[in-house]
Backbone as numpy.savetxt, mean C-alpha at the origin, in Angstrom:
# Nx Ny Nz CAx CAy CAz Cx Cy Cz
-10.75 5.43 -18.73 -10.12 3.84 -18.76 -9.54 3.51 -17.69
-8.62 4.31 -17.56 -8.03 3.97 -16.34 -8.79 3.83 -14.76
-9.64 4.74 -14.77 -10.81 4.65 -13.67 -11.59 3.20 -13.47
-11.75 2.57 -15.26 -12.59 1.40 -15.26 -11.56 0.54 -14.13
-10.38 0.87 -14.89 -9.04 -0.65 -14.64 -8.80 -0.83 -12.98
-8.91 1.00 -12.42 -8.66 0.91 -11.14 -10.27 0.28 -10.34
-11.33 0.20 -10.99 -12.26 -0.32 -10.23 -12.03 -1.81 -10.16
-11.85 -2.38 -11.54 -11.59 -4.06 -11.16 -10.91 -4.53 -10.64
-9.70 -3.88 -10.37 -8.67 -4.26 -9.81 -8.77 -4.23 -7.89
-9.75 -3.09 -7.62 -9.76 -2.75 -6.24 -11.16 -4.51 -6.16
-12.47 -4.42 -6.98 -13.07 -5.43 -6.97 -12.52 -7.02 -6.66
-11.31 -7.56 -7.96 -11.02 -8.23 -7.41 -10.00 -8.57 -6.29
-9.85 -7.19 -5.96 -9.01 -7.42 -4.15 -9.87 -7.56 -3.13
-11.30 -7.09 -3.44 -12.39 -7.50 -2.25 -12.31 -8.79 -2.56
-12.36 -9.44 -3.95 -13.11 -10.85 -4.07 -12.43 -12.03 -3.38
-10.78 -11.49 -3.76 -10.52 -12.11 -3.07 -9.63 -11.89 -1.54
-10.37 -10.94 -0.53 -9.85 -11.37 0.44 -9.38 -11.58 1.82
-10.24 -13.06 1.40 -9.84 -13.85 2.34 -9.03 -15.23 1.91
-8.35 -14.87 1.09 -7.06 -15.71 0.27 -5.61 -15.05 1.31
-4.81 -15.87 1.28 -3.78 -15.79 2.21 -2.92 -14.94 1.19
-3.04 -15.20 0.23 -1.53 -14.61 -0.60 -2.59 -14.23 -2.13
-1.55 -12.69 -2.14 -2.08 -12.36 -3.31 -0.64 -11.33 -3.83
-0.58 -11.81 -5.71 0.76 -11.38 -5.86 0.28 -10.88 -7.41
0.75 -9.16 -7.26 0.42 -8.95 -8.59 1.89 -8.65 -9.45
1.28 -8.73 -10.54 2.07 -8.64 -11.09 2.41 -7.48 -12.64
3.06 -6.60 -12.39 2.76 -5.44 -13.29 3.34 -5.52 -14.70
2.57 -5.17 -15.68 2.88 -5.45 -17.31 3.07 -4.35 -17.84
2.30 -3.51 -17.86 2.37 -2.41 -18.57 3.03 -0.71 -17.80
3.34 0.14 -19.10 3.48 1.28 -18.16 2.32 2.62 -18.04
1.36 1.56 -18.12 0.21 2.86 -17.66 -0.52 3.11 -16.50
-1.70 3.05 -16.80 -2.12 2.75 -14.98 -1.78 4.13 -14.14
-2.11 3.55 -12.60 -1.58 4.77 -11.40 -2.32 5.66 -10.97
-2.75 5.58 -9.68 -3.13 6.57 -9.37 -2.92 7.95 -8.58
-1.05 7.51 -8.62 -0.32 8.93 -8.36 -0.57 9.12 -7.48
-0.97 8.72 -5.72 -1.07 9.00 -4.78 0.37 9.98 -4.58
0.76 9.25 -4.28 2.36 9.56 -3.84 3.31 9.83 -5.03
3.32 10.01 -5.94 3.74 10.81 -6.95 4.46 9.82 -7.78
3.32 8.97 -8.31 3.75 7.91 -9.99 3.21 6.71 -9.45
2.86 6.10 -8.93 2.42 4.94 -8.34 2.89 4.01 -9.25
2.03 2.78 -8.75 2.69 1.32 -9.26 2.42 1.40 -10.80
1.97 2.03 -11.62 2.03 2.19 -12.96 3.09 2.13 -13.97
4.42 2.38 -13.29 5.34 2.76 -13.77 6.41 1.64 -13.48
5.85 0.76 -12.82 6.81 -0.58 -12.67 7.40 -1.35 -13.69
8.71 -1.51 -14.26 9.13 -2.78 -15.05 8.44 -3.73 -15.21
8.82 -4.51 -16.15 7.92 -6.26 -16.65 8.63 -6.43 -15.47
7.36 -7.32 -15.39 8.16 -8.85 -14.59 8.21 -8.45 -12.61
7.37 -7.15 -12.34 7.53 -6.94 -11.09 6.39 -7.39 -10.30
6.98 -8.20 -8.74 5.71 -8.40 -8.18 5.51 -8.40 -6.81
4.43 -7.66 -7.05 3.74 -6.95 -5.49 3.09 -8.23 -4.40
3.18 -8.48 -3.71 2.77 -9.28 -2.65 1.98 -8.26 -1.53
0.82 -8.52 -1.47 0.03 -7.91 -0.28 0.03 -8.81 0.68
0.78 -7.45 1.73 1.18 -7.95 3.08 0.17 -8.03 3.61
-1.01 -6.97 3.69 -2.20 -6.51 4.97 -2.89 -5.66 4.24
-4.20 -5.77 5.17 -4.61 -4.43 5.23 -5.29 -3.53 6.56
-6.11 -2.26 6.10 -6.74 -2.28 7.42 -7.72 -1.17 6.77
-9.07 -1.67 7.42 -10.06 -0.14 7.36 -9.61 0.58 8.47
-9.22 1.79 8.06 -9.22 2.73 8.76 -10.46 3.37 9.67
-9.91 4.21 11.19 -11.44 4.54 11.23 -11.52 6.23 11.90
-12.87 6.53 12.16 -12.86 8.24 12.01 -12.44 8.27 13.40
-12.24 7.61 14.54 -11.29 7.82 16.04 -10.09 8.19 15.97
-9.64 7.09 15.55 -8.21 6.49 15.55 -7.12 7.87 14.28
-5.89 7.67 14.91 -4.92 8.49 14.19 -3.86 7.71 13.96
-3.60 6.39 14.31 -2.69 5.47 14.31 -3.10 4.67 13.99
-2.71 3.50 13.03 -2.97 1.95 12.67 -1.73 1.26 12.55
-1.99 0.00 12.35 -0.71 -0.85 12.33 -1.15 -2.08 11.35
-0.43 -1.83 10.36 -0.56 -3.42 9.25 0.66 -4.74 9.74
0.19 -5.42 10.56 1.61 -6.79 10.42 1.94 -7.57 9.06
2.53 -7.84 8.58 3.30 -8.45 7.63 2.30 -9.82 7.74
1.32 -10.04 6.91 1.33 -11.45 7.11 1.44 -12.68 5.62
3.14 -12.23 5.71 3.71 -12.88 4.69 5.31 -12.62 4.89
6.30 -13.93 5.11 7.19 -13.86 5.71 8.56 -14.03 4.90
8.35 -13.43 3.90 9.78 -13.08 2.80 10.14 -11.95 3.09
11.04 -11.74 2.04 11.74 -10.25 2.02 11.85 -9.24 0.70
11.71 -8.25 1.35 11.37 -7.10 -0.14 12.05 -6.05 -0.12
11.95 -5.87 -1.43 12.74 -4.51 -1.84 12.22 -3.28 -1.53
11.07 -3.04 -1.66 10.24 -1.70 -1.52 8.42 -1.93 -1.02
8.14 -1.05 -0.70 6.71 -0.84 -0.37 5.85 -0.08 -1.40
4.68 -0.66 -0.76 4.02 0.69 -1.87 1.90 0.51 -1.04
1.37 1.70 -1.21 0.30 1.79 0.01 -0.84 2.14 -1.54
-1.83 1.55 -1.52 -3.30 1.48 -2.26 -4.49 2.76 -1.07
-5.33 3.17 -1.47 -5.95 3.58 -0.94 -7.56 3.25 -1.15
-8.33 3.29 -0.71 -9.69 2.31 -1.49 -10.79 2.85 -0.28
-12.03 3.52 -1.21 -13.50 3.81 -0.22 -13.23 4.87 0.08
-12.29 5.93 0.42 -12.13 7.21 0.77 -10.93 7.66 0.77
-11.13 9.40 0.85 -9.59 9.75 0.72 -8.84 9.40 2.30
-7.84 9.44 2.30 -6.72 9.31 3.33 -5.63 10.21 3.40
-5.30 11.27 4.25 -4.13 11.86 4.29 -3.14 11.39 5.25
-2.27 10.39 5.14 -0.95 9.82 5.65 0.10 10.95 5.90
0.30 11.64 7.12 1.82 11.89 7.17 2.47 11.82 7.84
2.77 9.91 8.30 3.84 9.21 8.63 3.89 7.83 8.46
5.33 7.35 8.46 4.90 5.95 8.12 6.32 5.45 9.12
6.02 4.81 9.73 6.87 3.51 10.32 7.01 2.45 9.72
8.09 1.71 9.48 8.22 0.09 8.97 9.03 -0.47 9.96
8.73 -1.72 10.68 9.26 -2.36 11.21 9.96 -3.45 10.94
11.44 -3.74 10.82 11.99 -4.86 9.95 12.09 -5.81 11.01
12.51 -6.96 10.59 12.32 -8.11 11.38 13.67 -8.61 12.47
14.54 -7.65 12.04 15.54 -7.20 12.83 15.65 -6.14 14.18
14.61 -5.80 14.60 13.92 -4.97 15.00 14.54 -3.60 14.53
14.72 -3.02 13.54 15.30 -1.85 13.27 14.01 -0.79 12.86
13.80 0.18 12.90 12.33 0.88 12.74 13.06 2.43 11.30
12.46 2.43 10.82 12.69 3.38 9.28 11.50 3.78 8.59
11.44 5.52 8.94 10.63 6.02 8.29 10.94 7.00 7.06
10.36 6.64 6.05 10.31 6.90 4.59 9.49 8.60 5.09
10.16 9.38 3.93 9.57 10.62 4.11 8.05 10.57 3.03
7.63 10.06 3.59 5.98 9.85 3.19 4.61 11.27 3.69
4.45 11.97 2.98 3.17 12.62 3.99 2.77 12.75 2.32
1.21 12.56 2.05 0.37 12.68 0.88 -1.14 12.93 1.47
-1.81 13.49 0.43 -3.55 13.07 0.33 -3.60 12.27 -0.29
-4.23 11.20 -0.13 -4.84 9.84 -1.06 -5.72 10.31 -1.35
-6.14 10.09 -3.06 -7.70 10.23 -2.79 -7.91 8.75 -3.46
-9.09 8.21 -3.31 -9.85 7.14 -2.99 -9.28 6.63 -4.24
-8.88 5.29 -4.62 -8.72 4.97 -5.37 -7.23 4.67 -6.07
-6.25 5.46 -5.37 -4.95 5.91 -5.68 -3.77 4.95 -4.64
-2.54 4.70 -4.93 -2.23 4.26 -4.47 -0.53 5.10 -4.21
0.72 4.78 -3.81 1.52 5.48 -3.34 2.71 5.21 -4.41
3.57 5.95 -4.98 5.11 5.51 -5.14 5.27 4.71 -4.53
6.57 4.31 -5.62 7.48 2.71 -4.95 8.43 3.58 -4.17
8.62 3.39 -2.84 8.99 3.19 -1.80 10.29 2.17 -1.61
11.20 2.77 -1.99 12.34 1.85 -2.39 13.21 1.22 -0.44
12.98 0.65 0.10 13.79 0.37 1.47 14.88 0.04 1.93
15.68 0.46 2.72 16.92 0.81 3.20 17.78 -0.76 2.89
18.88 -1.01 2.33 19.45 -2.04 2.19 19.12 -2.79 1.78
18.21 -2.74 0.71 18.02 -3.51 -0.50 17.02 -4.50 -0.32
17.00 -5.80 0.42 16.20 -6.70 0.38 16.14 -6.58 1.98
14.92 -7.12 2.84 14.07 -6.83 3.85 13.27 -7.28 4.75
13.12 -7.99 5.63 11.70 -8.83 6.25 11.42 -7.58 7.20
9.75 -7.54 6.50 9.31 -6.60 7.33 8.72 -7.10 8.09
7.96 -6.43 9.40 7.31 -6.93 10.34 6.23 -6.54 10.39
6.00 -5.04 10.73 5.04 -4.29 10.61 5.29 -3.00 9.95
3.94 -2.24 9.46 3.82 -0.70 9.15 2.95 -0.37 10.34
3.57 0.85 10.71 2.26 1.99 11.15 2.10 3.18 10.66
1.22 3.39 10.85 0.64 4.31 9.64 -0.05 5.78 10.99
0.62 7.10 10.67 0.04 7.80 11.26 -1.14 8.61 10.00
-2.37 9.04 10.29 -3.27 9.37 9.43 -4.28 10.29 9.72
-5.06 10.89 8.82 -6.42 12.06 9.23 -7.05 11.27 7.84
-8.20 10.67 8.57 -9.36 10.69 7.59 -10.49 11.37 7.06
-10.76 11.10 5.94 -12.50 11.85 5.05 -13.11 12.18 6.34
-13.65 13.04 5.97 -14.97 13.70 6.70 -15.84 12.25 6.95
-16.76 12.47 8.18 -17.32 11.31 8.67 -18.36 10.54 7.58
-19.06 11.41 6.96 -20.03 11.64 5.49 -19.58 10.21 4.39
-17.88 10.77 4.72 -17.33 9.93 3.04 -17.13 8.48 3.41
-17.54 7.70 4.58 -17.07 6.33 4.55 -16.04 6.80 5.43
-15.34 4.87 5.52 -14.05 4.16 5.75 -13.26 3.92 5.17
-11.58 4.59 5.21 -10.71 4.50 3.68 -10.47 3.02 4.27
-9.90 2.39 3.37 -9.18 0.90 3.11 -7.53 1.16 2.80
-6.79 0.85 3.13 -5.39 1.15 3.08 -5.11 -0.35 3.11
-4.50 -0.75 1.70 -3.68 -1.94 1.17 -2.25 -1.78 1.42
-1.58 -2.55 2.24 0.33 -2.38 2.07 0.74 -3.67 0.87
1.44 -3.48 0.25 2.16 -4.28 -0.70 3.67 -4.42 -0.50
4.43 -5.47 -0.84 5.77 -5.55 -0.47 6.06 -5.88 -2.21
7.54 -5.59 -2.61 7.88 -6.02 -3.94 8.56 -6.88 -3.73
8.46 -8.05 -4.18 9.91 -9.19 -4.26 10.90 -8.86 -4.95
12.20 -9.18 -4.02 13.11 -9.10 -5.04 13.15 -9.57 -6.58
14.40 -9.64 -7.68 14.08 -10.22 -8.65 14.77 -11.20 -8.91
């Protein structure tokens, strides 16, 4: 059942890829790909996750950036991985005030999984971009798609 739900959510995300904004409301305690230790399925009622951007990673690169396409403030981020496995060994979050923060995230994400909620320092922050350092799955397995989400403050 969880797998079907993940496929449906991924399909909706791909179908709305041309849209500028995508807000996700988590209303249940289930689900979760558990990429980095729990996933978004543990979100309390009413949490609003905004899709900040995505990147189709390639087999040659080991570094990519997602520039946030939303100018609001956020309290946490989450990573969703689809289409192929992806090993992330470092993340650097660049804030609007010029500060750079690196959470302790090193994980092998299975296709269709997502990270735990990663709380940002300083409570509410404007995200300029996020830089990812990674290793992709083997060439025959396709290119992974990495989506970045930000949690709106309540």
